[in-house]
Amino acid sequence: MKYQKTYTATPDSIKRKWYLVDAEGMVLGRLASQVAAILRGKNKATFTPHMDTGDYVIIINADKVILTGNKEDQKEYQRYSGYAGGQKITKYKDLKAKHPERIVSHAVEGMLPKNKLGRAMAKKLRVYAGSEHNHDSQMPEVLELN
């Protein structure tokens, strides 16, 4: 009996594309999970779990992303410095007013692996609050997410 070998991507065989995603009117969690899959490369037939086979993603209109339910009023972002009294809490509304692009990037990065590989994948994400971006020379392909 002849067995088929498992395909493993090599750094030479990885072909990367650039995608443009318009986040206007999209639900944050659904957008983040679909973008995280593209950054990992799970949408490709050449997906290899221990390699970064993903593509670059540009997200525009991050300030127009929506949340369902009462999350707009209740959602908080916490961080802790490690020192006594070092916990900082930021409300969603405050973060959306100052840095709306951080909301989307935080959600996407939370859905990537928590290791060196995940940090490398997160570097391929570009998020912009408005509809302008400076990646026209990469000729990004417009991607319609549902």
Coordinates of N, CA, C and O in Angstrom, one line a residue:
M1 N 0.8 -1.2 0.0 CA 0.0 0.0 0.0 C 0.9 1.3 0.0 O 1.9 1.3 0.7
K2 N 0.5 2.2 -0.8 CA 1.3 3.5 -0.9 C 0.6 4.6 -0.1 O -0.6 4.8 -0.2
Y3 N 1.4 5.1 0.8 CA 0.9 6.2 1.7 C 1.3 7.6 1.1 O 2.4 7.7 0.6
Q4 N 0.4 8.5 1.3 CA 0.7 9.9 0.8 C 1.3 10.6 2.0 O 0.9 10.5 3.1
K5 N 2.4 11.3 1.7 CA 3.1 12.1 2.7 C 2.3 13.3 3.1 O 1.7 13.9 2.2
T6 N 2.5 13.8 4.3 CA 1.8 15.0 4.8 C 2.6 16.2 4.2 O 3.8 16.2 4.3
Y7 N 1.9 17.1 3.7 CA 2.5 18.3 3.2 C 2.9 19.2 4.3 O 2.2 19.5 5.2
T8 N 4.1 19.7 4.2 CA 4.7 20.7 5.2 C 5.2 21.9 4.4 O 6.1 21.7 3.5
A9 N 4.7 23.1 4.7 CA 5.2 24.3 4.0 C 6.6 24.6 4.4 O 7.1 24.3 5.5
T10 N 7.4 25.2 3.5 CA 8.7 25.6 3.7 C 8.8 27.1 3.5 O 7.9 27.7 2.9
P11 N 9.7 27.9 4.1 CA 9.7 29.3 3.9 C 9.8 29.7 2.5 O 9.3 30.8 2.1
D12 N 10.4 28.9 1.6 CA 10.4 29.3 0.2 C 9.1 29.1 -0.5 O 8.8 29.8 -1.5
S13 N 8.3 28.2 0.0 CA 7.0 27.9 -0.7 C 5.8 28.8 -0.3 O 4.8 28.7 -0.8
I14 N 6.0 29.7 0.7 CA 5.0 30.5 1.2 C 4.8 31.7 0.3 O 5.7 32.5 0.1
K15 N 3.6 31.9 -0.2 CA 3.2 33.0 -1.0 C 2.2 33.9 -0.2 O 1.2 33.4 0.2
R16 N 2.6 35.1 0.0 CA 1.7 36.0 0.8 C 1.0 37.0 -0.1 O 1.5 37.5 -1.1
K17 N -0.3 37.3 0.3 CA -1.1 38.2 -0.4 C -1.5 39.3 0.6 O -1.4 39.1 1.8
W18 N -2.0 40.4 0.1 CA -2.5 41.5 0.9 C -4.0 41.6 0.7 O -4.5 41.6 -0.4
Y19 N -4.7 41.6 1.8 CA -6.2 41.8 1.8 C -6.6 43.1 2.5 O -6.0 43.5 3.5
L20 N -7.7 43.7 1.9 CA -8.3 44.9 2.5 C -9.7 44.5 3.0 O -10.5 44.0 2.2
V21 N -9.9 44.8 4.3 CA -11.2 44.5 4.9 C -11.8 45.8 5.4 O -11.2 46.6 6.1
D22 N -13.1 46.1 5.0 CA -13.8 47.2 5.5 C -14.6 46.8 6.7 O -15.5 46.0 6.6
A23 N -14.3 47.4 7.9 CA -15.0 46.9 9.1 C -16.3 47.7 9.4 O -16.9 47.5 10.5
E24 N -16.7 48.5 8.5 CA -17.9 49.4 8.8 C -19.1 48.5 9.0 O -19.5 47.7 8.1
G25 N -19.8 48.6 10.1 CA -21.0 47.9 10.4 C -20.8 46.4 10.8 O -21.8 45.7 10.9
M26 N -19.6 46.0 10.9 CA -19.3 44.6 11.2 C -19.3 44.4 12.8 O -18.8 45.3 13.5
V27 N -19.7 43.2 13.2 CA -19.6 42.9 14.6 C -18.1 42.5 15.0 O -17.5 41.8 14.2
L28 N -17.6 43.1 16.0 CA -16.2 43.0 16.4 C -15.7 41.5 16.5 O -14.7 41.2 15.9
G29 N -16.4 40.7 17.2 CA -15.9 39.3 17.4 C -15.9 38.5 16.1 O -15.0 37.7 15.9
R30 N -16.9 38.7 15.3 CA -17.0 37.9 14.0 C -15.9 38.4 13.1 O -15.2 37.6 12.4
L31 N -15.7 39.7 13.0 CA -14.6 40.2 12.2 C -13.2 39.7 12.7 O -12.4 39.3 11.9
A32 N -13.0 39.7 14.0 CA -11.7 39.3 14.6 C -11.4 37.9 14.3 O -10.3 37.5 14.0
S33 N -12.4 37.0 14.4 CA -12.1 35.6 14.2 C -11.8 35.3 12.8 O -10.9 34.4 12.5
Q34 N -12.5 35.9 11.8 CA -12.2 35.7 10.4 C -10.9 36.3 10.0 O -10.1 35.6 9.2
V35 N -10.5 37.4 10.5 CA -9.2 38.0 10.2 C -8.1 37.2 10.8 O -7.0 37.0 10.2
A36 N -8.3 36.7 12.0 CA -7.3 35.8 12.7 C -7.0 34.6 11.9 O -5.8 34.1 11.8
A37 N -8.0 34.0 11.3 CA -7.9 32.8 10.5 C -7.0 33.1 9.2 O -6.2 32.3 8.8
I38 N -7.2 34.3 8.6 CA -6.4 34.7 7.5 C -5.0 34.9 7.9 O -4.1 34.6 7.1
L39 N -4.8 35.6 9.0 CA -3.4 35.9 9.5 C -2.7 34.6 9.7 O -1.5 34.5 9.5
R40 N -3.4 33.5 10.2 CA -2.7 32.2 10.5 C -2.5 31.5 9.2 O -1.6 30.6 9.2
G41 N -3.3 31.7 8.2 CA -3.2 31.0 7.0 C -4.1 29.8 6.9 O -4.0 28.9 6.0
K42 N -5.1 29.8 7.7 CA -6.1 28.6 7.8 C -7.0 28.6 6.5 O -7.6 27.6 6.3
N43 N -7.0 29.7 5.8 CA -7.8 29.7 4.6 C -7.1 29.1 3.4 O -7.7 29.0 2.3
K44 N -5.9 28.7 3.6 CA -5.1 28.1 2.5 C -5.0 26.6 2.6 O -5.0 26.0 3.7
A45 N -4.8 26.0 1.4 CA -4.6 24.5 1.4 C -3.2 24.2 1.9 O -3.0 23.0 2.3
T46 N -2.3 25.1 1.9 CA -0.9 24.9 2.4 C -0.7 25.2 3.8 O 0.4 25.3 4.3
F47 N -1.8 25.3 4.6 CA -1.7 25.6 6.1 C -0.8 24.6 6.8 O -1.0 23.4 6.6
T48 N 0.1 25.1 7.5 CA 1.0 24.2 8.4 C 1.0 24.8 9.8 O 1.4 26.0 9.9
P49 N 0.6 24.1 10.8 CA 0.4 24.6 12.1 C 1.6 25.3 12.7 O 1.5 26.3 13.4
H50 N 2.8 24.8 12.5 CA 4.0 25.3 13.1 C 4.7 26.4 12.3 O 5.8 26.8 12.6
M51 N 4.1 26.8 11.2 CA 4.7 27.8 10.3 C 3.7 29.0 10.2 O 2.5 28.8 10.2
D52 N 4.3 30.2 9.9 CA 3.5 31.3 9.6 C 3.2 31.4 8.1 O 4.0 31.9 7.4
T53 N 2.1 30.8 7.7 CA 1.7 30.8 6.3 C 0.7 31.8 5.9 O 0.2 31.8 4.8
G54 N 0.3 32.7 6.8 CA -0.8 33.6 6.6 C -0.5 34.8 5.7 O 0.7 35.0 5.3
D55 N -1.5 35.5 5.5 CA -1.4 36.7 4.6 C -1.5 38.0 5.4 O -1.8 38.0 6.6
Y56 N -1.2 39.1 4.8 CA -1.3 40.4 5.4 C -2.8 40.9 5.3 O -3.4 40.6 4.3
V57 N -3.2 41.6 6.3 CA -4.6 42.1 6.3 C -4.6 43.6 6.8 O -3.9 43.9 7.7
I58 N -5.3 44.4 6.0 CA -5.4 45.8 6.3 C -6.9 46.0 6.6 O -7.8 45.6 5.8
I59 N -7.2 46.5 7.8 CA -8.6 46.8 8.2 C -8.8 48.3 8.3 O -8.0 49.0 8.9
I60 N -9.8 48.8 7.5 CA -10.1 50.2 7.5 C -11.5 50.4 8.2 O -12.2 49.4 8.4
N61 N -11.8 51.6 8.6 CA -13.0 52.0 9.3 C -13.2 51.3 10.6 O -14.3 50.8 10.9
A62 N -12.1 51.1 11.4 CA -12.2 50.4 12.6 C -13.0 51.2 13.6 O -13.6 50.6 14.6
D63 N -13.2 52.5 13.4 CA -14.0 53.3 14.3 C -15.5 53.0 14.1 O -16.4 53.4 15.0
K64 N -15.9 52.3 13.1 CA -17.3 52.0 12.8 C -17.7 50.6 13.1 O -18.8 50.1 12.6
V65 N -16.9 49.9 13.8 CA -17.2 48.5 14.2 C -18.3 48.5 15.3 O -18.3 49.5 16.1
I66 N -19.1 47.5 15.4 CA -20.2 47.5 16.3 C -20.1 46.3 17.3 O -19.4 45.3 17.0
L67 N -20.7 46.5 18.4 CA -20.8 45.4 19.4 C -22.3 45.1 19.6 O -23.2 45.9 19.4
T68 N -22.6 43.8 20.0 CA -24.0 43.4 20.2 C -24.3 43.6 21.7 O -23.5 43.6 22.6
G69 N -25.6 43.6 22.0 CA -26.1 43.6 23.4 C -25.7 44.9 24.1 O -25.6 46.0 23.5
N70 N -25.4 44.8 25.4 CA -25.0 46.0 26.2 C -23.5 46.1 26.3 O -23.0 46.8 27.2
K71 N -22.7 45.4 25.5 CA -21.3 45.5 25.6 C -20.7 46.9 25.4 O -19.7 47.2 26.0
E72 N -21.4 47.7 24.7 CA -20.9 49.1 24.5 C -20.8 49.8 25.8 O -19.9 50.6 26.0
D73 N -21.7 49.6 26.7 CA -21.7 50.2 28.0 C -20.9 49.4 29.1 O -20.3 50.0 30.0
Q74 N -20.8 48.1 28.9 CA -20.2 47.3 30.0 C -18.8 46.8 29.7 O -18.1 46.5 30.7
K75 N -18.4 46.7 28.5 CA -17.1 46.1 28.2 C -15.9 47.0 28.7 O -15.9 48.2 28.6
E76 N -14.9 46.3 29.3 CA -13.8 46.9 29.9 C -12.5 46.2 29.5 O -12.5 45.0 29.3
Y77 N -11.4 46.9 29.3 CA -10.1 46.3 29.0 C -9.2 46.5 30.3 O -9.1 47.6 30.8
Q78 N -8.7 45.4 30.8 CA -7.9 45.4 32.0 C -6.4 45.0 31.6 O -6.2 44.2 30.8
R79 N -5.5 45.7 32.4 CA -4.1 45.3 32.3 C -3.5 45.5 33.7 O -4.0 46.3 34.5
Y80 N -2.5 44.7 34.0 CA -1.9 44.7 35.3 C -0.4 44.8 35.2 O 0.2 44.0 34.5
S81 N 0.2 45.7 35.9 CA 1.7 45.9 35.8 C 2.5 44.9 36.6 O 3.6 44.8 36.4
G82 N 1.8 44.2 37.6 CA 2.6 43.3 38.4 C 2.9 43.9 39.8 O 3.3 43.1 40.7
Y83 N 2.7 45.2 40.0 CA 2.9 45.8 41.2 C 1.5 46.0 42.0 O 0.5 46.0 41.4
A84 N 1.6 46.1 43.3 CA 0.4 46.4 44.1 C -0.3 47.6 43.6 O 0.4 48.7 43.5
G85 N -1.6 47.5 43.4 CA -2.3 48.7 42.9 C -2.0 49.0 41.5 O -2.4 50.1 41.0
G86 N -1.5 48.1 40.7 CA -1.1 48.4 39.4 C -2.1 47.9 38.3 O -1.7 47.8 37.1
Q87 N -3.3 47.7 38.7 CA -4.3 47.3 37.8 C -5.0 48.5 37.1 O -5.4 49.4 37.8
K88 N -5.0 48.5 35.8 CA -5.6 49.7 35.1 C -6.8 49.1 34.3 O -6.7 48.1 33.6
I89 N -7.9 49.8 34.4 CA -9.1 49.5 33.7 C -9.5 50.6 32.7 O -9.6 51.7 33.2
T90 N -9.8 50.3 31.5 CA -10.2 51.2 30.5 C -11.5 50.8 29.9 O -11.7 49.7 29.5
K91 N -12.5 51.7 29.9 CA -13.8 51.4 29.4 C -13.8 51.4 27.9 O -13.0 52.1 27.2
Y92 N -14.6 50.6 27.3 CA -14.7 50.5 25.8 C -15.0 51.9 25.2 O -14.3 52.2 24.2
K93 N -15.9 52.6 25.7 CA -16.3 53.9 25.1 C -15.1 54.9 25.1 O -14.9 55.6 24.2
D94 N -14.3 54.9 26.2 CA -13.1 55.8 26.3 C -12.1 55.4 25.2 O -11.5 56.2 24.5
L95 N -11.9 54.1 25.1 CA -10.9 53.6 24.1 C -11.3 53.8 22.7 O -10.5 54.2 21.8
K96 N -12.6 53.7 22.4 CA -13.2 54.0 21.1 C -13.0 55.4 20.7 O -12.8 55.8 19.6
A97 N -13.2 56.3 21.7 CA -13.0 57.7 21.4 C -11.6 58.1 21.1 O -11.3 59.0 20.3
K98 N -10.6 57.5 21.9 CA -9.2 57.9 21.7 C -8.5 57.1 20.6 O -7.8 57.6 19.8
H99 N -8.6 55.8 20.7 CA -7.8 54.9 19.8 C -8.7 53.7 19.3 O -8.6 52.6 19.8
P100 N -9.6 54.0 18.4 CA -10.5 52.9 17.9 C -9.8 51.7 17.2 O -10.3 50.6 17.2
E101 N -8.6 52.0 16.7 CA -7.9 50.9 16.0 C -7.3 49.9 17.0 O -7.2 48.7 16.7
R102 N -7.1 50.3 18.2 CA -6.6 49.4 19.3 C -7.7 48.3 19.7 O -7.3 47.2 20.1
I103 N -8.9 48.7 19.5 CA -10.0 47.8 19.9 C -10.0 46.6 18.9 O -10.0 45.4 19.4
V104 N -9.9 46.8 17.6 CA -9.9 45.8 16.7 C -8.6 44.9 16.7 O -8.6 43.7 16.7
S105 N -7.5 45.6 16.9 CA -6.2 44.8 16.9 C -6.1 44.0 18.2 O -5.6 42.9 18.2
H106 N -6.7 44.5 19.3 CA -6.7 43.7 20.6 C -7.6 42.5 20.4 O -7.2 41.4 20.9
A107 N -8.7 42.6 19.7 CA -9.6 41.5 19.5 C -9.0 40.4 18.6 O -9.1 39.2 18.9
V108 N -8.3 40.9 17.6 CA -7.7 39.9 16.6 C -6.5 39.2 17.3 O -6.4 38.0 17.2
E109 N -5.6 40.0 18.0 CA -4.5 39.4 18.7 C -4.9 38.4 19.8 O -4.2 37.4 20.0
G110 N -6.0 38.6 20.4 CA -6.5 37.6 21.4 C -6.9 36.3 20.8 O -7.0 35.3 21.5
M111 N -7.1 36.3 19.5 CA -7.5 35.0 18.8 C -6.4 34.3 18.1 O -6.5 33.4 17.4
L112 N -5.2 34.9 18.2 CA -4.0 34.3 17.7 C -3.2 33.5 18.7 O -3.5 33.7 19.9
P113 N -2.3 32.6 18.4 CA -1.6 31.8 19.4 C -0.8 32.7 20.3 O -0.3 33.8 19.9
K114 N -0.6 32.3 21.5 CA 0.1 33.1 22.5 C 1.6 32.6 22.6 O 2.0 32.1 23.6
N115 N 2.3 32.9 21.5 CA 3.7 32.5 21.5 C 4.4 33.3 20.4 O 3.9 34.3 19.9
K116 N 5.7 33.0 20.1 CA 6.5 33.8 19.1 C 5.8 33.8 17.8 O 5.8 34.8 17.0
L117 N 5.2 32.7 17.4 CA 4.5 32.5 16.1 C 3.3 33.5 16.1 O 3.1 34.2 15.1
G118 N 2.5 33.5 17.1 CA 1.4 34.4 17.2 C 1.8 35.9 17.1 O 1.1 36.7 16.5
R119 N 2.9 36.3 17.7 CA 3.4 37.6 17.7 C 3.9 38.0 16.3 O 3.7 39.1 15.8
A120 N 4.4 37.0 15.6 CA 4.8 37.3 14.2 C 3.6 37.4 13.3 O 3.6 38.2 12.4
M121 N 2.6 36.7 13.6 CA 1.3 36.8 12.8 C 0.7 38.1 13.0 O 0.1 38.7 12.1
A122 N 0.7 38.6 14.3 CA 0.1 39.9 14.6 C 0.8 41.1 13.9 O 0.1 42.1 13.6
K123 N 2.0 40.9 13.5 CA 2.7 42.0 12.8 C 2.3 42.2 11.4 O 2.6 43.2 10.8
K124 N 1.5 41.2 10.9 CA 1.0 41.3 9.5 C -0.4 42.0 9.5 O -1.0 42.0 8.4
L125 N -0.8 42.5 10.6 CA -2.1 43.2 10.7 C -1.9 44.7 10.7 O -1.1 45.2 11.5
R126 N -2.6 45.4 9.9 CA -2.6 46.9 9.9 C -4.0 47.3 10.1 O -4.9 47.0 9.3
V127 N -4.2 48.2 11.1 CA -5.6 48.7 11.4 C -5.6 50.2 11.3 O -4.7 50.8 11.9
Y128 N -6.6 50.7 10.7 CA -6.8 52.2 10.5 C -8.2 52.6 10.9 O -9.2 51.9 10.6
A129 N -8.3 53.7 11.7 CA -9.6 54.2 12.2 C -10.5 54.7 11.0 O -11.7 54.4 11.0
G130 N -9.9 55.4 10.1 CA -10.6 55.9 9.0 C -10.6 55.0 7.7 O -10.2 53.9 7.8
S131 N -11.0 55.6 6.6 CA -11.0 54.8 5.3 C -9.7 55.0 4.5 O -9.6 54.4 3.5
E132 N -8.8 55.8 5.0 CA -7.5 56.0 4.3 C -6.4 55.0 4.9 O -6.3 54.8 6.1
H133 N -5.6 54.5 4.0 CA -4.5 53.7 4.3 C -3.4 53.9 3.3 O -3.6 54.5 2.3
N134 N -2.1 53.6 3.7 CA -1.0 53.9 2.9 C -0.3 52.7 2.3 O 0.9 52.6 2.2
H135 N -1.2 51.7 1.9 CA -0.6 50.4 1.4 C -1.1 50.2 0.0 O -1.3 49.0 -0.4
D136 N -1.3 51.2 -0.8 CA -1.8 51.1 -2.2 C -0.8 50.4 -3.0 O -1.1 49.7 -4.0
S137 N 0.5 50.6 -2.7 CA 1.6 49.9 -3.6 C 1.6 48.4 -3.4 O 2.1 47.7 -4.3
Q138 N 1.0 47.9 -2.3 CA 0.9 46.4 -2.2 C -0.2 45.8 -3.0 O -0.3 44.6 -3.0
M139 N -1.1 46.7 -3.6 CA -2.2 46.2 -4.3 C -3.1 45.2 -3.6 O -3.2 44.1 -4.0
P140 N -3.7 45.7 -2.4 CA -4.5 44.7 -1.6 C -5.7 44.3 -2.4 O -6.4 45.1 -3.1
E141 N -6.1 43.1 -2.2 CA -7.3 42.5 -2.7 C -8.5 42.8 -1.7 O -8.3 42.4 -0.6
V142 N -9.6 43.4 -2.2 CA -10.7 43.6 -1.3 C -11.4 42.3 -0.9 O -11.7 41.5 -1.7
L143 N -11.5 42.1 0.4 CA -12.1 40.9 0.9 C -13.4 41.1 1.6 O -13.5 42.0 2.5
E144 N -14.5 40.5 1.1 CA -15.8 40.6 1.7 C -16.0 39.5 2.8 O -16.0 38.3 2.5
L145 N -16.1 39.9 4.0 CA -16.4 39.0 5.1 C -17.8 39.1 5.5 O -18.4 40.1 5.4
N146 N -18.4 38.0 5.9 CA -19.8 38.0 6.3 C -20.0 37.9 7.7 O -19.3 37.7 8.6

